[in-house]
PDB file of N, CA and C in Angstrom:
ATOM      1  N   UNK X1265     -18.536  63.076 -28.204  1.00 77.00           N
ATOM      2  CA  UNK X1265     -16.661  63.096 -28.003  1.00 77.00           C
ATOM      3  C   UNK X1265     -16.842  64.300 -28.101  1.00 77.00           C
ATOM      4  N   UNK X1266     -15.903  64.717 -27.135  1.00 84.00           N
ATOM      5  CA  UNK X1266     -15.362  66.121 -26.770  1.00 84.00           C
ATOM      6  C   UNK X1266     -14.019  66.413 -27.241  1.00 84.00           C
ATOM      7  N   UNK X1267     -14.146  67.952 -27.678  1.00 88.00           N
ATOM      8  CA  UNK X1267     -13.230  68.544 -28.570  1.00 88.00           C
ATOM      9  C   UNK X1267     -12.016  68.706 -27.413  1.00 88.00           C
ATOM     10  N   UNK X1268     -10.854  68.385 -27.812  1.00 88.00           N
ATOM     11  CA  UNK X1268      -9.859  68.589 -27.165  1.00 88.00           C
ATOM     12  C   UNK X1268      -9.596  70.041 -26.343  1.00 88.00           C
ATOM     13  N   UNK X1269      -9.811  71.276 -27.189  1.00 92.00           N
ATOM     14  CA  UNK X1269     -10.076  72.569 -26.256  1.00 92.00           C
ATOM     15  C   UNK X1269     -11.106  72.385 -25.094  1.00 92.00           C
ATOM     16  N   UNK X1270     -12.357  71.687 -25.324  1.00 94.00           N
ATOM     17  CA  UNK X1270     -13.204  71.406 -24.298  1.00 94.00           C
ATOM     18  C   UNK X1270     -12.544  70.520 -22.935  1.00 94.00           C
ATOM     19  N   UNK X1271     -11.826  69.638 -23.388  1.00 93.00           N
ATOM     20  CA  UNK X1271     -11.418  69.084 -22.234  1.00 93.00           C
ATOM     21  C   UNK X1271     -10.173  69.955 -21.500  1.00 93.00           C
ATOM     22  N   UNK X1272      -9.183  70.436 -21.998  1.00 94.00           N
ATOM     23  CA  UNK X1272      -8.709  71.877 -21.566  1.00 94.00           C
ATOM     24  C   UNK X1272      -9.086  72.625 -21.013  1.00 94.00           C
ATOM     25  N   UNK X1273      -9.785  73.366 -21.417  1.00 96.00           N
ATOM     26  CA  UNK X1273     -10.573  74.622 -20.772  1.00 96.00           C
ATOM     27  C   UNK X1273     -11.135  73.812 -19.428  1.00 96.00           C
ATOM     28  N   UNK X1274     -11.986  72.551 -19.543  1.00 96.00           N
ATOM     29  CA  UNK X1274     -12.435  72.017 -18.053  1.00 96.00           C
ATOM     30  C   UNK X1274     -11.435  71.569 -17.087  1.00 96.00           C
ATOM     31  N   UNK X1275     -10.189  71.165 -17.482  1.00 96.00           N
ATOM     32  CA  UNK X1275      -9.264  71.016 -16.483  1.00 96.00           C
ATOM     33  C   UNK X1275      -8.999  71.957 -15.955  1.00 96.00           C
ATOM     34  N   UNK X1276      -8.513  73.240 -16.425  1.00 95.00           N
ATOM     35  CA  UNK X1276      -7.873  74.345 -16.188  1.00 95.00           C
ATOM     36  C   UNK X1276      -9.141  75.333 -15.278  1.00 95.00           C
ATOM     37  N   UNK X1277     -10.018  75.073 -15.648  1.00 96.00           N
ATOM     38  CA  UNK X1277     -11.547  75.745 -15.095  1.00 96.00           C
ATOM     39  C   UNK X1277     -11.767  75.312 -13.515  1.00 96.00           C
ATOM     40  N   UNK X1278     -11.086  73.916 -13.581  1.00 96.00           N
ATOM     41  CA  UNK X1278     -11.233  72.828 -12.077  1.00 96.00           C
ATOM     42  C   UNK X1278     -10.260  73.274 -11.151  1.00 96.00           C
ATOM     43  N   UNK X1279      -9.205  74.637 -11.669  1.00 96.00           N
ATOM     44  CA  UNK X1279      -8.139  74.514 -10.944  1.00 96.00           C
ATOM     45  C   UNK X1279      -6.929  73.520 -11.135  1.00 96.00           C
ATOM     46  N   UNK X1280      -7.130  72.802 -12.019  1.00 97.00           N
ATOM     47  CA  UNK X1280      -5.839  71.913 -12.166  1.00 97.00           C
ATOM     48  C   UNK X1280      -5.074  72.456 -13.306  1.00 97.00           C
ATOM     49  N   UNK X1281      -3.992  72.265 -12.915  1.00 96.00           N
ATOM     50  CA  UNK X1281      -2.948  72.574 -13.526  1.00 96.00           C
ATOM     51  C   UNK X1281      -2.039  71.101 -14.712  1.00 96.00           C
ATOM     52  N   UNK X1282      -1.678  71.879 -15.883  1.00 96.00           N
ATOM     53  CA  UNK X1282      -1.217  70.772 -16.692  1.00 96.00           C
ATOM     54  C   UNK X1282      -0.043  71.077 -16.633  1.00 96.00           C
ATOM     55  N   UNK X1283       0.778  69.545 -16.167  1.00 97.00           N
ATOM     56  CA  UNK X1283       2.167  69.573 -16.176  1.00 97.00           C
ATOM     57  C   UNK X1283       2.698  68.620 -17.455  1.00 97.00           C
ATOM     58  N   UNK X1284       2.254  67.874 -17.931  1.00 97.00           N
ATOM     59  CA  UNK X1284       2.729  67.286 -19.440  1.00 97.00           C
ATOM     60  C   UNK X1284       1.394  67.270 -20.429  1.00 97.00           C
ATOM     61  N   UNK X1285       1.724  67.327 -21.633  1.00 95.00           N
ATOM     62  CA  UNK X1285       0.676  66.895 -22.726  1.00 95.00           C
ATOM     63  C   UNK X1285       1.556  66.659 -24.032  1.00 95.00           C
ATOM     64  N   UNK X1286       1.254  65.469 -23.901  1.00 92.00           N
ATOM     65  CA  UNK X1286       1.699  64.745 -25.101  1.00 92.00           C
ATOM     66  C   UNK X1286       0.692  64.077 -26.358  1.00 92.00           C
ATOM     67  N   UNK X1287       1.051  64.085 -27.452  1.00 86.00           N
ATOM     68  CA  UNK X1287       0.256  63.382 -28.613  1.00 86.00           C
ATOM     69  C   UNK X1287       0.986  62.275 -29.350  1.00 86.00           C
ATOM     70  N   UNK X1288       0.229  61.221 -29.791  1.00 80.00           N
ATOM     71  CA  UNK X1288       0.623  60.398 -30.244  1.00 80.00           C
ATOM     72  C   UNK X1288       0.283  59.795 -31.441  1.00 80.00           C
ATOM     73  N   UNK X1289       0.811  59.629 -32.799  1.00 77.00           N
ATOM     74  CA  UNK X1289       0.294  59.581 -34.070  1.00 77.00           C
ATOM     75  C   UNK X1289      -0.142  58.020 -34.212  1.00 77.00           C
ATOM     76  N   UNK X1290      -0.611  57.420 -33.120  1.00 73.00           N
ATOM     77  CA  UNK X1290      -1.255  56.219 -33.246  1.00 73.00           C
ATOM     78  C   UNK X1290      -2.359  55.897 -31.962  1.00 73.00           C
ATOM     79  N   UNK X1291      -2.873  54.896 -32.140  1.00 72.00           N
ATOM     80  CA  UNK X1291      -4.050  54.634 -31.125  1.00 72.00           C
ATOM     81  C   UNK X1291      -3.332  53.907 -29.838  1.00 72.00           C
ATOM     82  N   UNK X1292      -3.769  54.402 -28.616  1.00 68.00           N
ATOM     83  CA  UNK X1292      -3.218  53.878 -27.510  1.00 68.00           C
ATOM     84  C   UNK X1292      -4.009  52.708 -27.039  1.00 68.00           C
ATOM     85  N   UNK X1293      -5.324  52.509 -27.622  1.00 67.00           N
ATOM     86  CA  UNK X1293      -6.123  51.517 -27.373  1.00 67.00           C
ATOM     87  C   UNK X1293      -5.506  49.873 -27.474  1.00 67.00           C
ATOM     88  N   UNK X1294      -4.673  49.771 -27.781  1.00 64.00           N
ATOM     89  CA  UNK X1294      -4.003  48.555 -28.115  1.00 64.00           C
ATOM     90  C   UNK X1294      -4.133  47.824 -29.400  1.00 64.00           C
ATOM     91  N   UNK X1295      -4.824  48.272 -30.091  1.00 63.00           N
ATOM     92  CA  UNK X1295      -5.494  48.131 -31.379  1.00 63.00           C
ATOM     93  C   UNK X1295      -3.829  47.457 -32.268  1.00 63.00           C
ATOM     94  N   UNK X1296      -3.807  46.484 -32.803  1.00 57.00           N
ATOM     95  CA  UNK X1296      -2.641  46.208 -33.371  1.00 57.00           C
ATOM     96  C   UNK X1296      -2.801  46.964 -34.909  1.00 57.00           C
ATOM     97  N   UNK X1297      -3.799  47.342 -35.402  1.00 61.00           N
ATOM     98  CA  UNK X1297      -3.948  48.097 -36.807  1.00 61.00           C
ATOM     99  C   UNK X1297      -3.328  49.153 -36.765  1.00 61.00           C
ATOM    100  N   UNK X1298      -2.032  49.227 -37.166  1.00 59.00           N
ATOM    101  CA  UNK X1298      -1.779  50.850 -37.189  1.00 59.00           C
ATOM    102  C   UNK X1298      -1.469  51.301 -38.877  1.00 59.00           C
ATOM    103  N   UNK X1299      -2.192  50.519 -39.509  1.00 62.00           N
ATOM    104  CA  UNK X1299      -2.263  51.188 -40.777  1.00 62.00           C
ATOM    105  C   UNK X1299      -2.233  52.785 -41.247  1.00 62.00           C
ATOM    106  N   UNK X1300      -2.781  53.503 -40.012  1.00 58.00           N
ATOM    107  CA  UNK X1300      -2.938  55.026 -40.273  1.00 58.00           C
ATOM    108  C   UNK X1300      -2.340  55.720 -39.201  1.00 58.00           C
ATOM    109  N   UNK X1301      -1.143  54.680 -39.053  1.00 55.00           N
ATOM    110  CA  UNK X1301       0.046  55.488 -37.873  1.00 55.00           C
ATOM    111  C   UNK X1301       0.624  56.610 -38.452  1.00 55.00           C
ATOM    112  N   UNK X1302       1.223  57.662 -37.672  1.00 56.00           N
ATOM    113  CA  UNK X1302       1.823  58.327 -38.660  1.00 56.00           C
ATOM    114  C   UNK X1302       0.871  59.750 -39.430  1.00 56.00           C
ATOM    115  N   UNK X1303      -0.356  59.478 -39.339  1.00 62.00           N
ATOM    116  CA  UNK X1303      -1.119  60.284 -40.318  1.00 62.00           C
ATOM    117  C   UNK X1303      -1.892  61.916 -39.502  1.00 62.00           C
ATOM    118  N   UNK X1304      -2.045  61.349 -38.309  1.00 62.00           N
ATOM    119  CA  UNK X1304      -2.194  62.717 -37.505  1.00 62.00           C
ATOM    120  C   UNK X1304      -2.279  61.902 -35.895  1.00 62.00           C
ATOM    121  N   UNK X1305      -2.460  63.071 -35.059  1.00 66.00           N
ATOM    122  CA  UNK X1305      -2.650  62.485 -33.340  1.00 66.00           C
ATOM    123  C   UNK X1305      -3.974  61.772 -33.303  1.00 66.00           C
ATOM    124  N   UNK X1306      -3.735  60.224 -33.123  1.00 76.00           N
ATOM    125  CA  UNK X1306      -4.506  59.697 -32.416  1.00 76.00           C
ATOM    126  C   UNK X1306      -5.091  59.611 -30.875  1.00 76.00           C
ATOM    127  N   UNK X1307      -3.829  59.616 -30.360  1.00 83.00           N
ATOM    128  CA  UNK X1307      -4.002  59.678 -28.870  1.00 83.00           C
ATOM    129  C   UNK X1307      -3.350  61.003 -28.085  1.00 83.00           C
ATOM    130  N   UNK X1308      -3.808  61.228 -26.931  1.00 87.00           N
ATOM    131  CA  UNK X1308      -3.044  62.279 -26.181  1.00 87.00           C
ATOM    132  C   UNK X1308      -2.773  61.802 -24.798  1.00 87.00           C
ATOM    133  N   UNK X1309      -1.811  62.350 -24.092  1.00 91.00           N
ATOM    134  CA  UNK X1309      -1.630  61.958 -22.794  1.00 91.00           C
ATOM    135  C   UNK X1309      -1.681  63.140 -22.076  1.00 91.00           C
ATOM    136  N   UNK X1310      -2.427  63.607 -21.077  1.00 94.00           N
ATOM    137  CA  UNK X1310      -2.341  64.687 -20.353  1.00 94.00           C
ATOM    138  C   UNK X1310      -2.157  64.489 -18.589  1.00 94.00           C
ATOM    139  N   UNK X1311      -1.039  64.900 -18.204  1.00 96.00           N
ATOM    140  CA  UNK X1311      -0.308  65.158 -16.830  1.00 96.00           C
ATOM    141  C   UNK X1311      -0.950  66.353 -16.161  1.00 96.00           C
ATOM    142  N   UNK X1312      -1.926  66.301 -15.067  1.00 96.00           N
ATOM    143  CA  UNK X1312      -2.085  67.431 -14.472  1.00 96.00           C
ATOM    144  C   UNK X1312      -2.091  66.988 -13.183  1.00 96.00           C
ATOM    145  N   UNK X1313      -2.289  67.936 -12.099  1.00 96.00           N
ATOM    146  CA  UNK X1313      -2.280  68.098 -10.489  1.00 96.00           C
ATOM    147  C   UNK X1313      -2.923  69.278  -9.892  1.00 96.00           C
ATOM    148  N   UNK X1314      -3.597  69.238  -8.860  1.00 93.00           N
ATOM    149  CA  UNK X1314      -4.793  70.111  -8.534  1.00 93.00           C
ATOM    150  C   UNK X1314      -3.788  70.951  -7.773  1.00 93.00           C
ATOM    151  N   UNK X1315      -3.968  72.216  -8.064  1.00 85.00           N
ATOM    152  CA  UNK X1315      -3.197  72.764  -7.620  1.00 85.00           C
ATOM    153  C   UNK X1315      -3.121  73.174  -5.900  1.00 85.00           C
TER     154      UNK X1315
END
C-alpha cells in the first residue's frame, strides 16, 4: 500500500496537475458494511490532467 503523500508526489513529478481532491468517510468499493463510516477518510478521489 502507498502513502497518500507518495501518490501525490508521483502525480506532480510526472507533470500532472491535480484539479480536484476529495476524501470520503466511507469506502467506495461498494461494500455495504458502513459500520466504520465517518471515523476517518477511507476513500479518495483525485482528478488530474496532464499539463
